[in-house]
XYZ file of N, CA and C in Angstrom:
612
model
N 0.842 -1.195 0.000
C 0.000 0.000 0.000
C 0.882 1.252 0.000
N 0.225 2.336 -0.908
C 1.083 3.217 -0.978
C 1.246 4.506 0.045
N 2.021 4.969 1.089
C 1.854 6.102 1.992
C 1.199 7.246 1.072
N 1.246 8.367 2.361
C 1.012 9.605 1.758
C 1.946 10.336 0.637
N 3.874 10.412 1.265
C 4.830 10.317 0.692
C 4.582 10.262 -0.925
N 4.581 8.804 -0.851
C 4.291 8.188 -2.338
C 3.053 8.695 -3.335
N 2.101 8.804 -2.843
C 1.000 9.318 -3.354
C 1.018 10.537 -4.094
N 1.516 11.893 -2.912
C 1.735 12.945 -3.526
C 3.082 12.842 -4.508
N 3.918 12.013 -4.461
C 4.699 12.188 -5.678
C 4.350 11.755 -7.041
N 3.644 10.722 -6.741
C 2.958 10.099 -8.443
C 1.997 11.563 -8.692
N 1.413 12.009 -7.459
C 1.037 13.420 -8.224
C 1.049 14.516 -8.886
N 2.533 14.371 -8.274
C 3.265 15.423 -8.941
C 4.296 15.066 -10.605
N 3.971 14.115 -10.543
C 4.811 13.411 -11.791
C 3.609 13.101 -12.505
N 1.953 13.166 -12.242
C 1.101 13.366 -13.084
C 0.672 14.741 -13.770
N 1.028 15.354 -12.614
C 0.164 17.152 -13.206
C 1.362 17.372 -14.368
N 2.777 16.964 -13.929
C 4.060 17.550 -14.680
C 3.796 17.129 -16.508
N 3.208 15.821 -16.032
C 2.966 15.004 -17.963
C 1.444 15.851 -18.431
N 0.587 15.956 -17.421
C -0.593 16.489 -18.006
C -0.724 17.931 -18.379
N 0.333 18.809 -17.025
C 0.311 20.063 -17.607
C 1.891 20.595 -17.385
N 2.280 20.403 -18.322
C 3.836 20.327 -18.364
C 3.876 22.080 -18.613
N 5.337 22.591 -18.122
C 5.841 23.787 -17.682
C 5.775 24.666 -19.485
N 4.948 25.435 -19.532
C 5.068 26.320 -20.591
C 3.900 26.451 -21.257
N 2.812 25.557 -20.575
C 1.649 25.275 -21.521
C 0.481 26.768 -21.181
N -0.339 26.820 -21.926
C -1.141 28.037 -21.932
C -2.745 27.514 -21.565
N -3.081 27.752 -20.127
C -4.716 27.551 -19.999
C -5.109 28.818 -20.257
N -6.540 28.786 -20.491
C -7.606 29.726 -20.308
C -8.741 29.289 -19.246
N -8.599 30.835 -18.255
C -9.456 30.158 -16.689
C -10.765 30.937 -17.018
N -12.190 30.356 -16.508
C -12.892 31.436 -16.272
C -13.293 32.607 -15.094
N -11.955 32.846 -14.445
C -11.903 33.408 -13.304
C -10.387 33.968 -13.025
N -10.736 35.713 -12.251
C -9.537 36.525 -12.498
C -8.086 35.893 -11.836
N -8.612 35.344 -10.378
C -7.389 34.383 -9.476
C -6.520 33.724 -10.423
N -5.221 33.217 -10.445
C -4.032 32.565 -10.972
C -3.956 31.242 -9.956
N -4.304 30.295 -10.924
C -4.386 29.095 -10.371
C -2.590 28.850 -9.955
N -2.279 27.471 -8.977
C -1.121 27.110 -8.255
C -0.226 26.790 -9.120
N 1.281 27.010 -9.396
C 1.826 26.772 -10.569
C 2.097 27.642 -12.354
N 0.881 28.833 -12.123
C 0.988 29.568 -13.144
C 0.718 31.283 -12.648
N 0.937 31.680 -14.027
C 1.263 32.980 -13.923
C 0.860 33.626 -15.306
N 0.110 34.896 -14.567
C -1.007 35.558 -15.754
C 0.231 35.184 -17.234
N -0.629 35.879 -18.502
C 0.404 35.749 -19.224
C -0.061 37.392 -19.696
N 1.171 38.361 -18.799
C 0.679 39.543 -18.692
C 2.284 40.274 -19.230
N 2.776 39.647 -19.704
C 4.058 40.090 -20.332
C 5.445 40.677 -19.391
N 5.259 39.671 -18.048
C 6.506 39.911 -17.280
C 7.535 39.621 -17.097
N 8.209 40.180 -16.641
C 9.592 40.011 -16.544
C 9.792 38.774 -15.097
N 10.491 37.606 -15.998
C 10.918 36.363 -14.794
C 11.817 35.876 -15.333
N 13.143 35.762 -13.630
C 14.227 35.929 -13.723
C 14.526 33.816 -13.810
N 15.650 34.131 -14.842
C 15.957 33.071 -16.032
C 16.318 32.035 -15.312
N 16.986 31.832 -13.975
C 17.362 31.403 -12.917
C 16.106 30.564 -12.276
N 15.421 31.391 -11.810
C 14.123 30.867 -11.285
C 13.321 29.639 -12.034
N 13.153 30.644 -13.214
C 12.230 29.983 -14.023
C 12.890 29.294 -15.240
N 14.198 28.260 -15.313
C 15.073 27.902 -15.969
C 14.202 27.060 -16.829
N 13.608 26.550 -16.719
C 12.902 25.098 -17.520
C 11.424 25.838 -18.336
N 11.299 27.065 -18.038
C 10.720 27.856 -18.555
C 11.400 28.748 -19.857
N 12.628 29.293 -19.353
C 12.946 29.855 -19.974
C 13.486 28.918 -21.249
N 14.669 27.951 -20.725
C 14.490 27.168 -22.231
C 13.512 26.595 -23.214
N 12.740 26.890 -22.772
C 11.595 26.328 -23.912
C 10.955 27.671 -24.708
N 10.468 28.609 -24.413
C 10.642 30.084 -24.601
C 11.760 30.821 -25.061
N 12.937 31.175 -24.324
C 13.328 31.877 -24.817
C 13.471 33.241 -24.666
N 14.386 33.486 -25.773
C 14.062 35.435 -25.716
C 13.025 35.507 -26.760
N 12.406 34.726 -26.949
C 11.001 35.133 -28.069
C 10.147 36.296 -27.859
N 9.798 36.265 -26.220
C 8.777 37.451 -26.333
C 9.935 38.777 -25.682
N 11.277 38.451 -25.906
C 12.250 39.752 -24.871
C 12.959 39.548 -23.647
N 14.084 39.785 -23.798
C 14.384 39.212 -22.530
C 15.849 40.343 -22.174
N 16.638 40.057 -21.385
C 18.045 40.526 -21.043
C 18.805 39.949 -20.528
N 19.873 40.348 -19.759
C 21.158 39.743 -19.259
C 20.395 38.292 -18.568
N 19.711 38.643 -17.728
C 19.343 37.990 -16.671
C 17.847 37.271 -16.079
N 17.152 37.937 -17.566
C 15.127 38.064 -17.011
C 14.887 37.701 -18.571
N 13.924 37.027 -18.324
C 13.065 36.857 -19.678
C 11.874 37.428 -19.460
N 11.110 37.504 -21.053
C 9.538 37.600 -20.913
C 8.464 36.938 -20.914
N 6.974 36.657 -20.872
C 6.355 35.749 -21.129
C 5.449 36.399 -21.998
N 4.665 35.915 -22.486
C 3.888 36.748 -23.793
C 2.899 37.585 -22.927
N 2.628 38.634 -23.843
C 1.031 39.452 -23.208
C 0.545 39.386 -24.164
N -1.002 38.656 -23.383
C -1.878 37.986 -24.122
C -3.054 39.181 -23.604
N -3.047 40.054 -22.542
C -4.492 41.160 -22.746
C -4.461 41.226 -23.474
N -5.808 41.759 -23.578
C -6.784 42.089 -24.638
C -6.202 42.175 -26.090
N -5.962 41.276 -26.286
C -5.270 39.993 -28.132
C -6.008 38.917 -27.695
N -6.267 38.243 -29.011
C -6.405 37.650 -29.576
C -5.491 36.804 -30.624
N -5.231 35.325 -30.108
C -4.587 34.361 -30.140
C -4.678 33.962 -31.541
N -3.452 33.988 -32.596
C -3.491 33.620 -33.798
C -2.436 32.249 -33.904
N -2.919 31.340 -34.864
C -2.393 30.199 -35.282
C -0.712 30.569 -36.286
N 0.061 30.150 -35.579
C 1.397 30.398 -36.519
C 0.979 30.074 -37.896
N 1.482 30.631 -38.840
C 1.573 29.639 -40.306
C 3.278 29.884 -40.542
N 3.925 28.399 -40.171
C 5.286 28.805 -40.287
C 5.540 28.887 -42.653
N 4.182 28.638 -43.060
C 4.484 28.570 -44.199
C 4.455 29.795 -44.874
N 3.697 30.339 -44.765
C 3.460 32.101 -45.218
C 2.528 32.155 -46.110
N 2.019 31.345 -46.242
C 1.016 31.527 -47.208
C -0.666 32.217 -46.286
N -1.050 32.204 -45.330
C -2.029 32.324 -44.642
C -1.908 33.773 -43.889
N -0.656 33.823 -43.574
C -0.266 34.987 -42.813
C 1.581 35.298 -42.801
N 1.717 35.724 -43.923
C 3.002 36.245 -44.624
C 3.461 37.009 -43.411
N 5.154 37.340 -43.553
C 5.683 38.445 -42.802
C 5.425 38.638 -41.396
N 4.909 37.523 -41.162
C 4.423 37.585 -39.529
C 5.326 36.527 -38.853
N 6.566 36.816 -37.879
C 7.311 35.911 -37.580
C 6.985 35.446 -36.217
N 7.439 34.400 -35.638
C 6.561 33.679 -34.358
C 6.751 34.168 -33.109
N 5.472 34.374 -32.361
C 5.725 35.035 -31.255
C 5.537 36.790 -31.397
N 5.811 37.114 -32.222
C 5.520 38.856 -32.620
C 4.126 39.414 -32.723
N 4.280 40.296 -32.162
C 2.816 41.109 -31.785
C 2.268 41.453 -33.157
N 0.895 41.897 -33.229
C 0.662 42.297 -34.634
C -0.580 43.267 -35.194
N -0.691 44.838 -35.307
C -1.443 45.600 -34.825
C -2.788 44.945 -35.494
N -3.962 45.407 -35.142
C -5.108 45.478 -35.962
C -5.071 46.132 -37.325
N -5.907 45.651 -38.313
C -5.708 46.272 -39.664
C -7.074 45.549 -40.576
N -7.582 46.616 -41.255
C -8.698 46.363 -42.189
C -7.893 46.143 -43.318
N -8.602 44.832 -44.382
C -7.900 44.593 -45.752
C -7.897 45.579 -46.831
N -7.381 45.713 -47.677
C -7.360 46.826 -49.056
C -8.708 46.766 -49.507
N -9.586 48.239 -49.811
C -10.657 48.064 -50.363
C -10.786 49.479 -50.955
N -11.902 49.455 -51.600
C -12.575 50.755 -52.496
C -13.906 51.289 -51.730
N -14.072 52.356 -52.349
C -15.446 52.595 -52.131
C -15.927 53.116 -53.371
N -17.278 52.926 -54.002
C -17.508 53.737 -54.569
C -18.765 54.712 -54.525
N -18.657 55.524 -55.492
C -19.658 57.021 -54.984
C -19.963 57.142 -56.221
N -21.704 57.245 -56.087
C -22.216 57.400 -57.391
C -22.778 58.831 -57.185
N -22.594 59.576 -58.902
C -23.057 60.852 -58.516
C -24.208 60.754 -59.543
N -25.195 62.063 -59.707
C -26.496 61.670 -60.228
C -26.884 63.674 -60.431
N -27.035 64.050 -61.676
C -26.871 64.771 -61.932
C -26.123 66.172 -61.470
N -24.634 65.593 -61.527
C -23.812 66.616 -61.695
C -22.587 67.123 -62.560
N -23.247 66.048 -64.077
C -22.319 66.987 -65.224
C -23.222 67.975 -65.732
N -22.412 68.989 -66.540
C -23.137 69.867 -67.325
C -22.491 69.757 -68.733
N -23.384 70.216 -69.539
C -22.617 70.147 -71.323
C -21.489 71.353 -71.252
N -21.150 71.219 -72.402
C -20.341 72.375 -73.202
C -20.877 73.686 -72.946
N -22.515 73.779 -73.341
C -22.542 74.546 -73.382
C -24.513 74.543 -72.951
N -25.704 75.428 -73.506
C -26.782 75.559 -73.831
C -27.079 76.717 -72.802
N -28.442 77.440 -73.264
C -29.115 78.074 -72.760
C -29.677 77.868 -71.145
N -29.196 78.433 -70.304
C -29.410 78.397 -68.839
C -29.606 79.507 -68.465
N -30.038 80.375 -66.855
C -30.457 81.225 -66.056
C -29.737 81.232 -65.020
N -28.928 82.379 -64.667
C -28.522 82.599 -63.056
C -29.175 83.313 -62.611
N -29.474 83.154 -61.460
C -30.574 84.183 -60.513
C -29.467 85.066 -59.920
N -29.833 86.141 -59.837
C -29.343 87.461 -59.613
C -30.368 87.981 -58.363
N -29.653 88.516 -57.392
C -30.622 89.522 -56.449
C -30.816 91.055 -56.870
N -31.792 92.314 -57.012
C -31.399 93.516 -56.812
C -32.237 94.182 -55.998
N -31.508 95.576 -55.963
C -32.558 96.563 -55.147
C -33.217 96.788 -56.186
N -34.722 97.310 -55.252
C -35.789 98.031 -56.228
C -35.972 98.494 -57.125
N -34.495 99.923 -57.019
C -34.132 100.722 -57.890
C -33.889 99.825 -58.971
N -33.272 99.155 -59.294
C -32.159 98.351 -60.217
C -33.418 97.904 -61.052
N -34.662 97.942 -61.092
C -35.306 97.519 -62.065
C -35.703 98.461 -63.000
N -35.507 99.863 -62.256
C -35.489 101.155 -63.437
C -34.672 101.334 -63.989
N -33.215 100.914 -63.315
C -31.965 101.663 -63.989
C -31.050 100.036 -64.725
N -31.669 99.137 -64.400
C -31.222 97.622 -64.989
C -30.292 97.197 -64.345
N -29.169 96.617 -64.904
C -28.583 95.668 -64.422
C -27.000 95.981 -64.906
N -26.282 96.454 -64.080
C -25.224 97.208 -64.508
C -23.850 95.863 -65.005
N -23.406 96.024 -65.691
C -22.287 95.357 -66.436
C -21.245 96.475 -67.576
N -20.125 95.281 -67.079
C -19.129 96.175 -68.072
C -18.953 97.568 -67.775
N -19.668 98.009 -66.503
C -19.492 99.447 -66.765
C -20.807 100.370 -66.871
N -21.612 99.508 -67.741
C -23.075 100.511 -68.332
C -24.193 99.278 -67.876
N -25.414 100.175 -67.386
C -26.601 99.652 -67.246
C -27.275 98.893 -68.429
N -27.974 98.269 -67.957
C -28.706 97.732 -69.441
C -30.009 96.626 -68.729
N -30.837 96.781 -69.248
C -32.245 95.948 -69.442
C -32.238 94.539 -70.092
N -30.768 94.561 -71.104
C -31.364 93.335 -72.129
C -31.809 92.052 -71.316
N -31.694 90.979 -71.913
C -32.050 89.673 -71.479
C -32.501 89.602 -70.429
N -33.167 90.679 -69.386
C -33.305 90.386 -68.169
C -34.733 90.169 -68.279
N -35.628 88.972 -67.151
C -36.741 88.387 -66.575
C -36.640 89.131 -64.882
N -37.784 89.991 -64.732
C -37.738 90.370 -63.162
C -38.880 89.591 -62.658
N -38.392 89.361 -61.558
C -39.810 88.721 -60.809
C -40.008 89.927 -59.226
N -41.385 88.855 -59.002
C -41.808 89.898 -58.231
C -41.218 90.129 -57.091
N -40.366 89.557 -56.603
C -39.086 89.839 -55.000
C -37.761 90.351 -55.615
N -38.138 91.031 -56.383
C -36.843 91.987 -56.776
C -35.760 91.510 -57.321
N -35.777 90.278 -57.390
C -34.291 89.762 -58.398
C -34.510 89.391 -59.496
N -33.840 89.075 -60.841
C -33.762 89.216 -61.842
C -33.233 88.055 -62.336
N -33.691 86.914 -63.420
C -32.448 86.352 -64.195
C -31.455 87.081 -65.110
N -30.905 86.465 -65.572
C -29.777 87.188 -66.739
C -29.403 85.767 -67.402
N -29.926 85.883 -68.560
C -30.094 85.003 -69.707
C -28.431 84.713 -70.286
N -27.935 83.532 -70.398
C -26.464 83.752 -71.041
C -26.785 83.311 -72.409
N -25.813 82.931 -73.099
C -25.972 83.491 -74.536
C -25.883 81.731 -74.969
N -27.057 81.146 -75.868
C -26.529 79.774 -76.187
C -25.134 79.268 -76.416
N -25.221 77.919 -76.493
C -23.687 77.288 -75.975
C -22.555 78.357 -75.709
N -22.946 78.999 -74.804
C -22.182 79.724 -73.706
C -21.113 78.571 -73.085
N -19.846 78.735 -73.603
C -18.722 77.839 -72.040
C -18.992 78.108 -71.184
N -18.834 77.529 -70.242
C -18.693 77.888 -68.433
C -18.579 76.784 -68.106
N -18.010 76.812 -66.747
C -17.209 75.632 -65.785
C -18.057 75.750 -64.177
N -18.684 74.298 -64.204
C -19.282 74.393 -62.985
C -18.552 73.590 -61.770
N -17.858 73.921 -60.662
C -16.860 73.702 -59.606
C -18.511 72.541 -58.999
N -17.653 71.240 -59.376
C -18.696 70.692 -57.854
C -17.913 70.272 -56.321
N -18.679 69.945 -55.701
C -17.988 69.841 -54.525
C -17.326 68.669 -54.446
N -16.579 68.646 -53.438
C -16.247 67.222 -53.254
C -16.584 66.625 -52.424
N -16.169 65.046 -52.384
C -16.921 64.403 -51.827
C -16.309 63.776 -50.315
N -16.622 63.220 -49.120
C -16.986 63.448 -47.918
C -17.227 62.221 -47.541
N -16.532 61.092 -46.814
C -17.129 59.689 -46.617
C -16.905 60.022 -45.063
N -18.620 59.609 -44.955
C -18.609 60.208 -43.167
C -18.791 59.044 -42.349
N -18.850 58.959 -40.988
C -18.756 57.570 -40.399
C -20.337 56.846 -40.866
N -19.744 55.456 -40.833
C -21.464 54.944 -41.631
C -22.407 54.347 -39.999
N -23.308 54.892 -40.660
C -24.402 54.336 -38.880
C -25.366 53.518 -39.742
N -25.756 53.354 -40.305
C -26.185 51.929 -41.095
C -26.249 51.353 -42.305
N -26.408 49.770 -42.347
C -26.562 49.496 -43.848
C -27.452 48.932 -43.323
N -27.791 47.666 -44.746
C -29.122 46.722 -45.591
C -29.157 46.157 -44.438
N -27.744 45.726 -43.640
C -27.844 44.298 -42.527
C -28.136 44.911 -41.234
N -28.133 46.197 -40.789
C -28.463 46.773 -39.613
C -27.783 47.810 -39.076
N -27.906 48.193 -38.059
C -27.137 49.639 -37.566
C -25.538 49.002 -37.510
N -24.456 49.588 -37.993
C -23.117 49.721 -37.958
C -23.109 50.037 -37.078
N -21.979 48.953 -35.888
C -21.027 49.262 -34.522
C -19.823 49.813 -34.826
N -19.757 51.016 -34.646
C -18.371 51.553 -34.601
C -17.620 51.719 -33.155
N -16.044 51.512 -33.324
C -15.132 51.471 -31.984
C -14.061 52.120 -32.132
N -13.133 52.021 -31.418
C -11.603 52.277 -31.706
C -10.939 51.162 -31.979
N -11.361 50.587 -32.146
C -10.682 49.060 -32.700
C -11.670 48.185 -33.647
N -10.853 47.508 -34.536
C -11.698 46.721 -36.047
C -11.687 44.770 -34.458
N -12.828 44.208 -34.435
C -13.032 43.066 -33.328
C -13.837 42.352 -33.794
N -14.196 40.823 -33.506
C -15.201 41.062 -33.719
C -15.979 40.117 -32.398
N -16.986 39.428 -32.401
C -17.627 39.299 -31.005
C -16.806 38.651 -30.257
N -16.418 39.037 -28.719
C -15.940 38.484 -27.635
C -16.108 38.123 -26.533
N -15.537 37.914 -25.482
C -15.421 37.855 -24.346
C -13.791 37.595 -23.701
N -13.834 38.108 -22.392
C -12.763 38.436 -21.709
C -12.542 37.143 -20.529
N -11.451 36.666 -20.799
C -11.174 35.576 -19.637
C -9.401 35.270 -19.490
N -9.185 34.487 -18.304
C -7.743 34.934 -17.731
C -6.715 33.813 -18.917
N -5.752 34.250 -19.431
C -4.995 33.245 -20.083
C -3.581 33.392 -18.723
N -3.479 32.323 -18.806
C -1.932 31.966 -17.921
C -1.026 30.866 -18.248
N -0.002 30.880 -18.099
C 1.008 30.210 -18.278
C 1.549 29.230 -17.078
N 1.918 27.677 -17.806
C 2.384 27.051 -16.329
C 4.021 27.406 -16.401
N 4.249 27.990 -15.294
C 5.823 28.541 -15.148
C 6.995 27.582 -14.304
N 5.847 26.287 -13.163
C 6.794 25.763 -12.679
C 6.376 24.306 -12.794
């Protein structure tokens, strides 16, 4: 029969095969279970944590004397592709900002060319007077081509295929608050649905 002695050592030579030193749980609770340590990007000294550190490394940073362990807040855990085809330029262990893919937009406009040229009207404002004495140009008054209406302003007729250049505005892509599929969530960050729970590392 086996003592206490004995017991707790096959125990400890079970947790070691089941959760061997370097492995990554996810808890649903903020406490740091016995044996691990958030994975909050700290500094642990190489000495201590020797059987840690060789398996790690200076991967996530380290110095003379201290290594790092990854920080895993608020990230999101991506699959290496040591091939590059899935996720190019991304080397292992390296952080990697958020980023939306290459895209377009386009903007349809809906009557805002004009021809060469044709017969059109600018509205003109005047005083009262200005309908006795006309519509001064060049220098000299004149009546011609003018239409008065009854609030005192005037068209002024331009001359068929008249040139002129009409300035339109430009255009303005403002934050979008909805489409077809429903109201647009906007953030400071591109995410998409989550939740928050403790990742830790076994260190000993």
């Amino acid at each position: 029969m086996l003592n206490k002695e004995e017991i707790n050592e096959i125990k400890r030579q079970l947790a070691g095969e089941l959760l061997p030193v370097g492995v990554i749980l996810i808890f649903p609770y903020e406490c740091t279970p016995d044996g691990f340590i958030p994975c909050d990007g700290r500094q642990l000294d190489k000495q201590e944590y020797r059987k840690l550190y060789e398996l790690i490394g200076d991967t996530f940073g380290a110095d003379a004397t201290s290594f790092k362990i990854p920080d895993l807040r608020g990230k999101f855990v991506r699959g290496y592709d040591d091939s590059g085809i899935f996720d190019c330029n991304h080397p292992f262990g390296e952080y990697q900002m958020d980023a939306l893919q290459g895209h377009s937009h386009k903007a349809d406009w809906a009557n805002q060319t004009t021809g060469p040229g044709g017969e059109h009207h600018h509205l003109y404002f005047a005083e009262p007077w200005n309908r006795l004495s006309g519509f001064k140009e060049n220098g000299n008054y004149s009546h011609e081509n003018m239409d008065y209406n009854s609030d005192s302003s005037f068209k002024k007729k331009t001359s068929i295929e008249a040139p002129h250049v009409h300035n339109l505005p430009d255009i303005h892509l403002n934050e979008i608050i909805s489409s077809n599929q429903g109201r647009v969530r906007s953030a400071t960050e591109t995410r998409p649905k989550n939740i928050a729970l403790n990742f830790c590392i076994k260190a000993k």
